Amino acid sequence: MSQGTTFTQYISALAAKDSSIPSSLLISVSNACKLIAKQVEQGALAGIIGSAGSGNVQGETQQKLDIISNDILLQACGKEASLAAMASEEMETIYPANAQGNLLLLFDPLDGSSNIDVNVSIGTIFSILKKNHAGPATEQDFLQSGKDQLAAGYVVYGPQTSLVYTTGQGVHMFTLDHETNEFLLIKENVQISPDTKEFAINMSNMRHWDQPVRRYVDECLAGVEGSRKKDFNMRWIASMVADVHRILCRGGVFMYPWDKRDPSKPGKLRLMYEANPMSFLIEQAGGASVNGKERILGLPSEKLHQRVSVVLGSKNEVELIQKYHLGT
Ligand code: AHG
Ligand code: MN
Ligand code: MN
């Protein structure tokens, strides 16, 4: 479709040909994100900067904007007839919408909370699943493998507010036009280059990493003089949305691996509303996404707030890191 097509037109045209596309819910999510973008832009002017003084089920301090964004999504999507229930990073259990609905929505309402107060890019991540029975939704219904997602995407609130989504038919990017308050198409069928010279990891955790991650990063740092025979660059925004957006735009590899800080935790990031939707996008764009040894989209999901180790991005690089984990 031509550049400048609105997200609503785009998704409606696709849904006219393929009724499995959850178009109405996707449009509601996009509308919620427009409202979140307005709040984000206002920042201190809207009195939304700072801690909310509460904690979430993960034991993390909630920011005011975490809660505001969560409420906006609940409000905007709760009216959706097709939606049976929602689940979020900021809610311990599921939030019922319409019992007759056949869709489930998961979200990280505000990703990159530590960047809110310092005016650095943040985002919203979402994943849509099918409910596979007629009755009211239960938490169990959400525990599906990532490969069964109907749709996934994110909105990044950066210098531009951009929406990026997939329904399993490629990855498409839109940018919010403030004149019309519409997301307009900027790029269809985004593809990630298989090779890269850029990696993203929080280097301050180096001493806690496992050997395969240490080996990979050491080899990157060794540059042209080392075994990789090329110089690497490093970026870490600390908003997964912004780091993944950069990788979709110009390639790279993102890692938030398991580390020894808390060996009982499989990782920091959450499978259902961070790793699965991002992995769906990355694979659809020709990249790869693993937890070290295995493909993230194939992992069984055991609980709503399950954590996972994440390595994703340019295919050849991710496969090399996977090889180091498998010892092959
Ligand atoms: P959230 O703000 O939703 O809790 O997620 C933050 C995540 C992710 O966006 C980012 O990649 C990572 O935490 C940053 O973690 P560090 O501060 O440990 O680098
Ligand atoms: Mn997050
Ligand atoms: Mn969050």
GROMACS .gro file of C-alpha atoms and ligand atoms in nm:
model
  349
    1MET     CA    1   0.000   0.000   0.000
    2SER     CA    2   0.115   0.354  -0.056
    3GLN     CA    3   0.313   0.560   0.195
    4GLY     CA    4   0.084   0.771   0.407
    5THR     CA    5  -0.198   0.514   0.423
    6THR     CA    6  -0.346   0.533   0.772
    7PHE     CA    7  -0.308   0.237   1.007
    8THR     CA    8  -0.688   0.206   1.020
    9GLN     CA    9  -0.716   0.195   0.639
   10TYR     CA   10  -0.423  -0.046   0.615
   11ILE     CA   11  -0.547  -0.294   0.870
   12SER     CA   12  -0.909  -0.272   0.749
   13ALA     CA   13  -0.800  -0.349   0.391
   14LEU     CA   14  -0.609  -0.656   0.512
   15ALA     CA   15  -0.899  -0.771   0.729
   16ALA     CA   16  -1.135  -0.745   0.430
   17LYS     CA   17  -0.927  -1.020   0.265
   18ASP     CA   18  -0.844  -1.220   0.581
   19SER     CA   19  -1.104  -1.234   0.857
   20SER     CA   20  -0.856  -1.384   1.106
   21ILE     CA   21  -0.684  -1.044   1.139
   22PRO     CA   22  -0.799  -0.884   1.470
   23SER     CA   23  -0.843  -0.547   1.302
   24SER     CA   24  -1.086  -0.382   1.542
   25LEU     CA   25  -0.875  -0.468   1.848
   26LEU     CA   26  -0.556  -0.354   1.674
   27ILE     CA   27  -0.719  -0.021   1.597
   28SER     CA   28  -0.829   0.014   1.961
   29VAL     CA   29  -0.474  -0.057   2.079
   30SER     CA   30  -0.340   0.205   1.835
   31ASN     CA   31  -0.593   0.457   1.965
   32ALA     CA   32  -0.494   0.386   2.325
   33CYS     CA   33  -0.129   0.442   2.231
   34LYS     CA   34  -0.215   0.782   2.079
   35LEU     CA   35  -0.355   0.880   2.419
   36ILE     CA   36  -0.047   0.744   2.598
   37ALA     CA   37   0.174   0.940   2.354
   38LYS     CA   38  -0.007   1.261   2.454
   39GLN     CA   39   0.062   1.195   2.822
   40VAL     CA   40   0.427   1.108   2.751
   41GLU     CA   41   0.475   1.431   2.556
   42GLN     CA   42   0.330   1.641   2.836
   43GLY     CA   43   0.556   1.484   3.101
   44ALA     CA   44   0.599   1.711   3.400
   45LEU     CA   45   0.342   1.953   3.254
   46ALA     CA   46   0.076   1.688   3.315
   47GLY     CA   47   0.220   1.601   3.656
   48ILE     CA   48   0.285   1.244   3.548
   49ILE     CA   49   0.658   1.220   3.619
   50GLY     CA   50   0.783   1.020   3.915
   51SER     CA   51   0.698   0.719   4.123
   52ALA     CA   52   0.341   0.619   4.198
   53GLY     CA   53   0.453   0.499   4.539
   54SER     CA   54   0.328   0.146   4.473
   55GLY     CA   55   0.480  -0.182   4.355
   56ASN     CA   56   0.368  -0.433   4.092
   57VAL     CA   57   0.352  -0.812   4.109
   58GLN     CA   58   0.716  -0.826   3.994
   59GLY     CA   59   0.822  -0.636   4.306
   60GLU     CA   60   0.917  -0.331   4.094
   61THR     CA   61   0.829   0.025   4.188
   62GLN     CA   62   0.552   0.154   3.963
   63GLN     CA   63   0.589   0.491   3.796
   64LYS     CA   64   0.283   0.714   3.758
   65LEU     CA   65   0.303   0.663   3.383
   66ASP     CA   66   0.306   0.282   3.420
   67ILE     CA   67  -0.034   0.303   3.588
   68ILE     CA   68  -0.177   0.575   3.363
   69SER     CA   69  -0.079   0.378   3.050
   70ASN     CA   70  -0.224   0.060   3.194
   71ASP     CA   71  -0.555   0.238   3.268
   72ILE     CA   72  -0.571   0.392   2.920
   73LEU     CA   73  -0.529   0.050   2.756
   74LEU     CA   74  -0.789  -0.111   2.986
   75GLN     CA   75  -1.037   0.168   2.910
   76ALA     CA   76  -0.981   0.186   2.535
   77CYS     CA   77  -0.978  -0.190   2.474
   78GLY     CA   78  -1.233  -0.294   2.737
   79LYS     CA   79  -1.518  -0.184   2.508
   80GLU     CA   80  -1.398  -0.412   2.230
   81ALA     CA   81  -1.663  -0.680   2.165
   82SER     CA   82  -1.407  -0.928   2.032
   83LEU     CA   83  -1.190  -0.906   2.346
   84ALA     CA   84  -1.244  -1.162   2.623
   85ALA     CA   85  -0.974  -1.048   2.868
   86MET     CA   86  -0.649  -0.858   2.915
   87ALA     CA   87  -0.328  -0.920   3.108
   88SER     CA   88  -0.054  -0.673   3.184
   89GLU     CA   89   0.283  -0.632   3.352
   90GLU     CA   90   0.110  -0.402   3.597
   91MET     CA   91  -0.170  -0.640   3.704
   92GLU     CA   92  -0.126  -0.956   3.905
   93THR     CA   93  -0.402  -1.145   3.729
   94ILE     CA   94  -0.625  -1.116   3.424
   95TYR     CA   95  -0.880  -0.838   3.364
   96PRO     CA   96  -1.205  -0.964   3.208
   97ALA     CA   97  -1.356  -0.767   2.918
   98ASN     CA   98  -1.641  -0.936   2.725
   99ALA     CA   99  -1.715  -1.301   2.802
  100GLN     CA  100  -1.838  -1.359   2.444
  101GLY     CA  101  -1.511  -1.232   2.298
  102ASN     CA  102  -1.265  -1.471   2.137
  103LEU     CA  103  -0.944  -1.267   2.172
  104LEU     CA  104  -0.694  -1.210   2.452
  105LEU     CA  105  -0.468  -0.906   2.482
  106LEU     CA  106  -0.140  -0.890   2.673
  107PHE     CA  107   0.064  -0.573   2.719
  108ASP     CA  108   0.359  -0.406   2.879
  109PRO     CA  109   0.182  -0.068   2.901
  110LEU     CA  110   0.500   0.131   2.949
  111ASP     CA  111   0.833  -0.027   2.867
  112GLY     CA  112   1.155   0.137   2.979
  113SER     CA  113   1.020   0.288   3.302
  114SER     CA  114   1.366   0.400   3.413
  115ASN     CA  115   1.374   0.637   3.111
  116ILE     CA  116   1.045   0.819   3.178
  117ASP     CA  117   1.189   1.085   3.405
  118VAL     CA  118   1.487   1.160   3.180
  119ASN     CA  119   1.305   1.214   2.847
  120VAL     CA  120   1.450   0.907   2.674
  121SER     CA  121   1.247   0.682   2.439
  122ILE     CA  122   0.995   0.448   2.601
  123GLY     CA  123   0.716   0.234   2.456
  124THR     CA  124   0.414   0.005   2.477
  125ILE     CA  125   0.436  -0.364   2.377
  126PHE     CA  126   0.132  -0.578   2.289
  127SER     CA  127   0.045  -0.934   2.195
  128ILE     CA  128  -0.291  -1.074   2.078
  129LEU     CA  129  -0.389  -1.438   2.127
  130LYS     CA  130  -0.695  -1.640   2.038
  131LYS     CA  131  -0.918  -1.778   2.315
  132ASN     CA  132  -0.984  -2.136   2.221
  133HIS     CA  133  -1.321  -2.205   2.388
  134ALA     CA  134  -1.664  -2.044   2.428
  135GLY     CA  135  -1.675  -1.966   2.804
  136PRO     CA  136  -1.525  -1.674   2.999
  137ALA     CA  137  -1.147  -1.636   2.980
  138THR     CA  138  -0.921  -1.778   3.248
  139GLU     CA  139  -0.553  -1.715   3.320
  140GLN     CA  140  -0.484  -2.060   3.174
  141ASP     CA  141  -0.612  -1.941   2.833
  142PHE     CA  142  -0.325  -1.692   2.816
  143LEU     CA  143  -0.058  -1.957   2.865
  144GLN     CA  144   0.004  -2.021   2.499
  145SER     CA  145   0.328  -2.063   2.314
  146GLY     CA  146   0.452  -1.746   2.138
  147LYS     CA  147   0.425  -1.910   1.796
  148ASP     CA  148   0.045  -1.904   1.834
  149GLN     CA  149   0.021  -1.523   1.861
  150LEU     CA  150  -0.233  -1.374   1.619
  151ALA     CA  151  -0.067  -1.033   1.623
  152ALA     CA  152   0.203  -0.845   1.810
  153GLY     CA  153   0.367  -0.506   1.802
  154TYR     CA  154   0.481  -0.200   1.987
  155VAL     CA  155   0.457   0.176   1.986
  156VAL     CA  156   0.779   0.365   2.055
  157TYR     CA  157   0.745   0.713   2.206
  158GLY     CA  158   1.066   0.872   2.079
  159PRO     CA  159   1.154   1.172   1.862
  160GLN     CA  160   0.870   1.027   1.655
  161THR     CA  161   0.588   0.809   1.789
  162SER     CA  162   0.591   0.498   1.571
  163LEU     CA  163   0.374   0.188   1.562
  164VAL     CA  164   0.523  -0.138   1.440
  165TYR     CA  165   0.316  -0.455   1.410
  166THR     CA  166   0.286  -0.799   1.258
  167THR     CA  167   0.001  -1.042   1.206
  168GLY     CA  168   0.238  -1.302   1.061
  169GLN     CA  169   0.241  -1.132   0.720
  170GLY     CA  170   0.554  -0.923   0.756
  171VAL     CA  171   0.641  -0.628   0.977
  172HIS     CA  172   0.502  -0.285   0.894
  173MET     CA  173   0.588   0.058   1.039
  174PHE     CA  174   0.373   0.367   1.087
  175THR     CA  175   0.450   0.709   1.236
  176LEU     CA  176   0.201   0.927   1.420
  177ASP     CA  177   0.115   1.242   1.229
  178HIS     CA  178   0.022   1.505   1.487
  179GLU     CA  179  -0.174   1.711   1.232
  180THR     CA  180  -0.426   1.436   1.164
  181ASN     CA  181  -0.366   1.224   1.479
  182GLU     CA  182  -0.326   0.920   1.253
  183PHE     CA  183  -0.052   0.660   1.229
  184LEU     CA  184   0.069   0.680   0.865
  185LEU     CA  185   0.253   0.404   0.680
  186ILE     CA  186   0.626   0.467   0.647
  187LYS     CA  187   0.765   0.119   0.567
  188GLU     CA  188   0.623  -0.221   0.468
  189ASN     CA  189   0.789  -0.561   0.503
  190VAL     CA  190   1.080  -0.449   0.719
  191GLN     CA  191   1.377  -0.687   0.696
  192ILE     CA  192   1.674  -0.709   0.935
  193SER     CA  193   2.016  -0.758   0.779
  194PRO     CA  194   2.154  -1.102   0.881
  195ASP     CA  195   2.494  -0.957   0.977
  196THR     CA  196   2.575  -0.669   1.205
  197LYS     CA  197   2.854  -0.481   1.381
  198GLU     CA  198   2.635  -0.356   1.666
  199PHE     CA  199   2.538  -0.524   1.993
  200ALA     CA  200   2.322  -0.414   2.285
  201ILE     CA  201   2.366  -0.544   2.639
  202ASN     CA  202   2.390  -0.389   2.984
  203MET     CA  203   2.768  -0.416   3.025
  204SER     CA  204   2.750  -0.339   3.396
  205ASN     CA  205   2.631  -0.697   3.449
  206MET     CA  206   2.937  -0.847   3.278
  207ARG     CA  207   3.077  -1.007   3.592
  208HIS     CA  208   2.749  -1.198   3.640
  209TRP     CA  209   2.720  -1.337   3.285
  210ASP     CA  210   2.745  -1.698   3.183
  211GLN     CA  211   3.047  -1.812   2.978
  212PRO     CA  212   2.882  -1.814   2.629
  213VAL     CA  213   2.767  -1.450   2.661
  214ARG     CA  214   3.105  -1.345   2.798
  215ARG     CA  215   3.280  -1.520   2.508
  216TYR     CA  216   3.058  -1.350   2.248
  217VAL     CA  217   3.100  -1.000   2.394
  218ASP     CA  218   3.476  -1.050   2.448
  219GLU     CA  219   3.508  -1.138   2.080
  220CYS     CA  220   3.311  -0.826   1.980
  221LEU     CA  221   3.531  -0.610   2.202
  222ALA     CA  222   3.848  -0.757   2.052
  223GLY     CA  223   3.755  -0.585   1.722
  224VAL     CA  224   3.965  -0.616   1.404
  225GLU     CA  225   4.253  -0.764   1.600
  226GLY     CA  226   4.035  -1.047   1.736
  227SER     CA  227   3.878  -1.361   1.590
  228ARG     CA  228   3.578  -1.171   1.445
  229LYS     CA  229   3.815  -0.947   1.248
  230LYS     CA  230   3.583  -0.647   1.266
  231ASP     CA  231   3.516  -0.357   1.502
  232PHE     CA  232   3.180  -0.362   1.681
  233ASN     CA  233   2.978  -0.073   1.816
  234MET     CA  234   2.764  -0.088   2.131
  235ARG     CA  235   2.426   0.070   2.221
  236TRP     CA  236   2.206   0.023   2.530
  237ILE     CA  237   1.896   0.240   2.563
  238ALA     CA  238   1.747   0.039   2.852
  239SER     CA  239   1.404   0.048   2.684
  240MET     CA  240   1.360  -0.282   2.504
  241VAL     CA  241   1.116  -0.113   2.265
  242ALA     CA  242   1.375   0.144   2.156
  243ASP     CA  243   1.655  -0.114   2.130
  244VAL     CA  244   1.435  -0.347   1.919
  245HIS     CA  245   1.323  -0.054   1.704
  246ARG     CA  246   1.686   0.029   1.626
  247ILE     CA  247   1.749  -0.336   1.534
  248LEU     CA  248   1.449  -0.341   1.299
  249CYS     CA  249   1.577  -0.020   1.138
  250ARG     CA  250   1.948  -0.102   1.099
  251GLY     CA  251   2.022  -0.449   1.236
  252GLY     CA  252   2.207  -0.550   1.550
  253VAL     CA  253   2.178  -0.793   1.836
  254PHE     CA  254   2.003  -0.736   2.171
  255MET     CA  255   2.077  -0.945   2.478
  256TYR     CA  256   1.924  -0.956   2.824
  257PRO     CA  257   2.061  -1.294   2.922
  258TRP     CA  258   2.020  -1.497   3.239
  259ASP     CA  259   2.288  -1.395   3.487
  260LYS     CA  260   2.416  -1.497   3.828
  261ARG     CA  261   2.265  -1.203   4.020
  262ASP     CA  262   1.961  -1.415   4.099
  263PRO     CA  263   2.025  -1.764   3.958
  264SER     CA  264   1.669  -1.876   4.034
  265LYS     CA  265   1.528  -1.619   3.787
  266PRO     CA  266   1.541  -1.735   3.423
  267GLY     CA  267   1.606  -1.372   3.316
  268LYS     CA  268   1.481  -1.017   3.369
  269LEU     CA  269   1.242  -0.974   3.078
  270ARG     CA  270   0.895  -1.127   3.075
  271LEU     CA  271   0.801  -1.393   2.821
  272MET     CA  272   0.434  -1.317   2.758
  273TYR     CA  273   0.433  -0.941   2.704
  274GLU     CA  274   0.795  -0.858   2.621
  275ALA     CA  275   0.991  -1.151   2.472
  276ASN     CA  276   0.710  -1.324   2.277
  277PRO     CA  277   0.575  -1.018   2.091
  278MET     CA  278   0.927  -0.890   2.016
  279SER     CA  279   1.036  -1.237   1.898
  280PHE     CA  280   0.735  -1.257   1.665
  281LEU     CA  281   0.833  -0.921   1.509
  282ILE     CA  282   1.201  -1.010   1.483
  283GLU     CA  283   1.134  -1.348   1.318
  284GLN     CA  284   0.883  -1.190   1.079
  285ALA     CA  285   1.156  -0.944   0.980
  286GLY     CA  286   1.397  -1.229   0.902
  287GLY     CA  287   1.586  -1.217   1.233
  288ALA     CA  288   1.614  -1.478   1.508
  289SER     CA  289   1.527  -1.486   1.878
  290VAL     CA  290   1.642  -1.741   2.135
  291ASN     CA  291   1.673  -1.774   2.512
  292GLY     CA  292   2.031  -1.891   2.463
  293LYS     CA  293   1.972  -2.247   2.349
  294GLU     CA  294   1.612  -2.250   2.224
  295ARG     CA  295   1.380  -2.049   2.004
  296ILE     CA  296   1.172  -1.820   2.229
  297LEU     CA  297   0.853  -1.863   2.022
  298GLY     CA  298   0.865  -2.239   2.087
  299LEU     CA  299   0.896  -2.213   2.467
  300PRO     CA  300   0.609  -2.345   2.679
  301SER     CA  301   0.440  -2.074   2.881
  302GLU     CA  302   0.385  -2.166   3.244
  303LYS     CA  303   0.274  -1.844   3.409
  304LEU     CA  304   0.161  -1.495   3.318
  305HIS     CA  305   0.464  -1.313   3.458
  306GLN     CA  306   0.722  -1.575   3.361
  307ARG     CA  307   1.072  -1.440   3.297
  308VAL     CA  308   1.306  -1.544   3.022
  309SER     CA  309   1.659  -1.488   2.894
  310VAL     CA  310   1.656  -1.304   2.559
  311VAL     CA  311   1.897  -1.290   2.264
  312LEU     CA  312   1.746  -1.146   1.946
  313GLY     CA  313   1.823  -0.962   1.624
  314SER     CA  314   2.040  -1.020   1.316
  315LYS     CA  315   2.013  -1.389   1.227
  316ASN     CA  316   2.377  -1.488   1.181
  317GLU     CA  317   2.481  -1.318   1.503
  318VAL     CA  318   2.200  -1.475   1.709
  319GLU     CA  319   2.284  -1.816   1.564
  320LEU     CA  320   2.649  -1.771   1.664
  321ILE     CA  321   2.549  -1.687   2.023
  322GLN     CA  322   2.313  -1.988   2.023
  323LYS     CA  323   2.602  -2.208   1.902
  324TYR     CA  324   2.814  -2.088   2.195
  325HIS     CA  325   2.531  -2.177   2.435
  326LEU     CA  326   2.486  -2.521   2.282
  327GLY     CA  327   2.860  -2.583   2.290
  328THR     CA  328   2.866  -2.677   1.922
  329AHG     P1  329   0.991  -0.225   3.219
  329AHG     O1  330   1.018  -0.080   3.225
  329AHG     O2  331   0.866  -0.259   3.142
  329AHG     O3  332   0.998  -0.295   3.352
  329AHG     O4  333   1.104  -0.293   3.127
  329AHG     C1  334   1.236  -0.251   3.137
  329AHG     C2  335   1.323  -0.354   3.074
  329AHG     C3  336   1.353  -0.334   2.927
  329AHG     O5  337   1.279  -0.241   2.862
  329AHG     C4  338   1.499  -0.297   2.923
  329AHG     O6  339   1.561  -0.357   2.815
  329AHG     C5  340   1.553  -0.344   3.054
  329AHG     O7  341   1.446  -0.351   3.142
  329AHG     C6  342   1.659  -0.253   3.110
  329AHG     O8  343   1.711  -0.312   3.222
  329AHG     P2  344   1.842  -0.256   3.299
  329AHG     O9  345   1.798  -0.131   3.369
  329AHG    O10  346   1.876  -0.369   3.393
  329AHG    O11  347   1.949  -0.231   3.196
  330MN      MN  348   0.918  -0.376   2.976
  331MN      MN  349   0.665  -0.188   3.177
   0.00000   0.00000   0.00000
